[in-house]
């Protein structure tokens, strides 16, 4: 299970706020980094609890960067 300030913040979002946040990230005006959209899509199925054993930094990293070796610093930076 992933923990941290970002996850704690996402837990406070209502369903509507979470969807609005996804639209915000998808806007090219506000975000030019496509990897953040992929990160959002990877964690959205776990909203609002984020307490699944399937939600780990390693598994999220593998979804975002399928052919790269796990890099903790990179995933911490994204979160």
mmCIF file with all atom_site columns, C-alpha atoms in Angstrom:
data_model
loop_
_atom_site.group_PDB
_atom_site.id
_atom_site.type_symbol
_atom_site.label_atom_id
_atom_site.label_alt_id
_atom_site.label_comp_id
_atom_site.label_asym_id
_atom_site.label_entity_id
_atom_site.label_seq_id
_atom_site.pdbx_PDB_ins_code
_atom_site.Cartn_x
_atom_site.Cartn_y
_atom_site.Cartn_z
_atom_site.occupancy
_atom_site.B_iso_or_equiv
_atom_site.pdbx_formal_charge
_atom_site.auth_seq_id
_atom_site.auth_comp_id
_atom_site.auth_asym_id
_atom_site.auth_atom_id
_atom_site.pdbx_PDB_model_num
ATOM 1  C CA . UNK A 1 1  ? 0.000   0.000  0.000   1.00 0.00 ? 1  UNK A CA 1
ATOM 2  C CA . UNK A 1 2  ? 1.266   3.447  -0.896  1.00 0.00 ? 2  UNK A CA 1
ATOM 3  C CA . UNK A 1 3  ? 1.292   6.083  1.800   1.00 0.00 ? 3  UNK A CA 1
ATOM 4  C CA . UNK A 1 4  ? 2.291   9.699  1.782   1.00 0.00 ? 4  UNK A CA 1
ATOM 5  C CA . UNK A 1 5  ? 1.019   13.222 1.584   1.00 0.00 ? 5  UNK A CA 1
ATOM 6  C CA . UNK A 1 6  ? -0.375  12.846 -1.928  1.00 0.00 ? 6  UNK A CA 1
ATOM 7  C CA . UNK A 1 7  ? -2.445  9.801  -1.031  1.00 0.00 ? 7  UNK A CA 1
ATOM 8  C CA . UNK A 1 8  ? -3.661  11.465 2.159   1.00 0.00 ? 8  UNK A CA 1
ATOM 9  C CA . UNK A 1 9  ? -4.761  14.461 0.097   1.00 0.00 ? 9  UNK A CA 1
ATOM 10 C CA . UNK A 1 10 ? -6.497  12.290 -2.512  1.00 0.00 ? 10 UNK A CA 1
ATOM 11 C CA . UNK A 1 11 ? -8.416  10.520 0.270   1.00 0.00 ? 11 UNK A CA 1
ATOM 12 C CA . UNK A 1 12 ? -10.081 13.820 1.163   1.00 0.00 ? 12 UNK A CA 1
ATOM 13 C CA . UNK A 1 13 ? -11.513 14.275 -2.359  1.00 0.00 ? 13 UNK A CA 1
ATOM 14 C CA . UNK A 1 14 ? -15.157 13.451 -2.952  1.00 0.00 ? 14 UNK A CA 1
ATOM 15 C CA . UNK A 1 15 ? -15.990 11.431 -6.074  1.00 0.00 ? 15 UNK A CA 1
ATOM 16 C CA . UNK A 1 16 ? -16.830 14.623 -7.966  1.00 0.00 ? 16 UNK A CA 1
ATOM 17 C CA . UNK A 1 17 ? -13.666 16.400 -6.814  1.00 0.00 ? 17 UNK A CA 1
ATOM 18 C CA . UNK A 1 18 ? -11.589 13.388 -7.800  1.00 0.00 ? 18 UNK A CA 1
ATOM 19 C CA . UNK A 1 19 ? -13.117 13.363 -11.288 1.00 0.00 ? 19 UNK A CA 1
ATOM 20 C CA . UNK A 1 20 ? -12.563 17.121 -11.605 1.00 0.00 ? 20 UNK A CA 1
ATOM 21 C CA . UNK A 1 21 ? -8.931  16.621 -10.596 1.00 0.00 ? 21 UNK A CA 1
ATOM 22 C CA . UNK A 1 22 ? -8.603  14.042 -13.381 1.00 0.00 ? 22 UNK A CA 1
ATOM 23 C CA . UNK A 1 23 ? -10.008 16.536 -15.894 1.00 0.00 ? 23 UNK A CA 1
ATOM 24 C CA . UNK A 1 24 ? -7.589  19.156 -14.588 1.00 0.00 ? 24 UNK A CA 1
ATOM 25 C CA . UNK A 1 25 ? -4.647  16.799 -15.116 1.00 0.00 ? 25 UNK A CA 1
ATOM 26 C CA . UNK A 1 26 ? -5.877  15.907 -18.593 1.00 0.00 ? 26 UNK A CA 1
ATOM 27 C CA . UNK A 1 27 ? -5.946  19.567 -19.649 1.00 0.00 ? 27 UNK A CA 1
ATOM 28 C CA . UNK A 1 28 ? -2.944  20.497 -21.798 1.00 0.00 ? 28 UNK A CA 1
ATOM 29 C CA . UNK A 1 29 ? -3.211  24.033 -20.435 1.00 0.00 ? 29 UNK A CA 1
ATOM 30 C CA . UNK A 1 30 ? -2.453  22.865 -16.875 1.00 0.00 ? 30 UNK A CA 1
ATOM 31 C CA . UNK A 1 31 ? -0.374  19.751 -17.446 1.00 0.00 ? 31 UNK A CA 1
ATOM 32 C CA . UNK A 1 32 ? 2.014   18.779 -20.210 1.00 0.00 ? 32 UNK A CA 1
ATOM 33 C CA . UNK A 1 33 ? 3.356   15.655 -18.490 1.00 0.00 ? 33 UNK A CA 1
ATOM 34 C CA . UNK A 1 34 ? 1.445   12.604 -19.766 1.00 0.00 ? 34 UNK A CA 1
ATOM 35 C CA . UNK A 1 35 ? 2.977   10.384 -17.089 1.00 0.00 ? 35 UNK A CA 1
ATOM 36 C CA . UNK A 1 36 ? 0.922   12.216 -14.425 1.00 0.00 ? 36 UNK A CA 1
ATOM 37 C CA . UNK A 1 37 ? -2.245  11.308 -16.305 1.00 0.00 ? 37 UNK A CA 1
ATOM 38 C CA . UNK A 1 38 ? -1.105  7.682  -16.381 1.00 0.00 ? 38 UNK A CA 1
ATOM 39 C CA . UNK A 1 39 ? -0.399  7.860  -12.636 1.00 0.00 ? 39 UNK A CA 1
ATOM 40 C CA . UNK A 1 40 ? -3.892  9.244  -12.005 1.00 0.00 ? 40 UNK A CA 1
ATOM 41 C CA . UNK A 1 41 ? -5.411  6.452  -14.105 1.00 0.00 ? 41 UNK A CA 1
ATOM 42 C CA . UNK A 1 42 ? -3.393  3.876  -12.171 1.00 0.00 ? 42 UNK A CA 1
ATOM 43 C CA . UNK A 1 43 ? -4.672  4.978  -8.772  1.00 0.00 ? 43 UNK A CA 1
ATOM 44 C CA . UNK A 1 44 ? -8.244  6.003  -9.632  1.00 0.00 ? 44 UNK A CA 1
ATOM 45 C CA . UNK A 1 45 ? -9.627  2.482  -9.141  1.00 0.00 ? 45 UNK A CA 1
ATOM 46 C CA . UNK A 1 46 ? -8.483  2.603  -5.514  1.00 0.00 ? 46 UNK A CA 1
ATOM 47 C CA . UNK A 1 47 ? -10.255 5.876  -4.653  1.00 0.00 ? 47 UNK A CA 1
ATOM 48 C CA . UNK A 1 48 ? -11.241 6.744  -1.879  1.00 0.00 ? 48 UNK A CA 1
ATOM 49 C CA . UNK A 1 49 ? -9.521  4.202  0.410   1.00 0.00 ? 49 UNK A CA 1
ATOM 50 C CA . UNK A 1 50 ? -6.169  3.418  -1.233  1.00 0.00 ? 50 UNK A CA 1
ATOM 51 C CA . UNK A 1 51 ? -5.661  0.502  1.163   1.00 0.00 ? 51 UNK A CA 1
ATOM 52 C CA . UNK A 1 52 ? -5.270  -2.381 -1.285  1.00 0.00 ? 52 UNK A CA 1
ATOM 53 C CA . UNK A 1 53 ? -2.218  -4.626 -1.286  1.00 0.00 ? 53 UNK A CA 1
ATOM 54 C CA . UNK A 1 54 ? -2.213  -4.208 -5.073  1.00 0.00 ? 54 UNK A CA 1
ATOM 55 C CA . UNK A 1 55 ? -1.411  -0.530 -4.674  1.00 0.00 ? 55 UNK A CA 1
ATOM 56 C CA . UNK A 1 56 ? 2.355   -0.401 -4.196  1.00 0.00 ? 56 UNK A CA 1
ATOM 57 C CA . UNK A 1 57 ? 5.035   1.879  -5.560  1.00 0.00 ? 57 UNK A CA 1
ATOM 58 C CA . UNK A 1 58 ? 6.600   -1.026 -7.407  1.00 0.00 ? 58 UNK A CA 1
ATOM 59 C CA . UNK A 1 59 ? 3.380   -2.031 -9.170  1.00 0.00 ? 59 UNK A CA 1
ATOM 60 C CA . UNK A 1 60 ? 2.518   1.540  -10.103 1.00 0.00 ? 60 UNK A CA 1
ATOM 61 C CA . UNK A 1 61 ? 6.056   2.067  -11.433 1.00 0.00 ? 61 UNK A CA 1
ATOM 62 C CA . UNK A 1 62 ? 5.768   -1.120 -13.519 1.00 0.00 ? 62 UNK A CA 1
ATOM 63 C CA . UNK A 1 63 ? 2.543   0.201  -15.086 1.00 0.00 ? 63 UNK A CA 1
ATOM 64 C CA . UNK A 1 64 ? 4.041   3.606  -15.816 1.00 0.00 ? 64 UNK A CA 1
ATOM 65 C CA . UNK A 1 65 ? 7.440   2.383  -17.042 1.00 0.00 ? 65 UNK A CA 1
ATOM 66 C CA . UNK A 1 66 ? 6.952   -1.210 -18.218 1.00 0.00 ? 66 UNK A CA 1
ATOM 67 C CA . UNK A 1 67 ? 10.502  -1.827 -19.482 1.00 0.00 ? 67 UNK A CA 1
ATOM 68 C CA . UNK A 1 68 ? 12.478  0.064  -16.859 1.00 0.00 ? 68 UNK A CA 1
ATOM 69 C CA . UNK A 1 69 ? 13.996  -1.099 -13.603 1.00 0.00 ? 69 UNK A CA 1
ATOM 70 C CA . UNK A 1 70 ? 12.248  0.199  -10.486 1.00 0.00 ? 70 UNK A CA 1
ATOM 71 C CA . UNK A 1 71 ? 13.497  3.619  -9.423  1.00 0.00 ? 71 UNK A CA 1
ATOM 72 C CA . UNK A 1 72 ? 12.194  4.724  -6.025  1.00 0.00 ? 72 UNK A CA 1
ATOM 73 C CA . UNK A 1 73 ? 13.342  8.310  -6.475  1.00 0.00 ? 73 UNK A CA 1
ATOM 74 C CA . UNK A 1 74 ? 11.360  8.657  -9.702  1.00 0.00 ? 74 UNK A CA 1
ATOM 75 C CA . UNK A 1 75 ? 8.122   7.324  -8.241  1.00 0.00 ? 75 UNK A CA 1
ATOM 76 C CA . UNK A 1 76 ? 8.519   9.453  -5.097  1.00 0.00 ? 76 UNK A CA 1
ATOM 77 C CA . UNK A 1 77 ? 8.995   12.491 -7.337  1.00 0.00 ? 77 UNK A CA 1
ATOM 78 C CA . UNK A 1 78 ? 5.804   11.711 -9.246  1.00 0.00 ? 78 UNK A CA 1
ATOM 79 C CA . UNK A 1 79 ? 3.830   11.226 -6.047  1.00 0.00 ? 79 UNK A CA 1
#
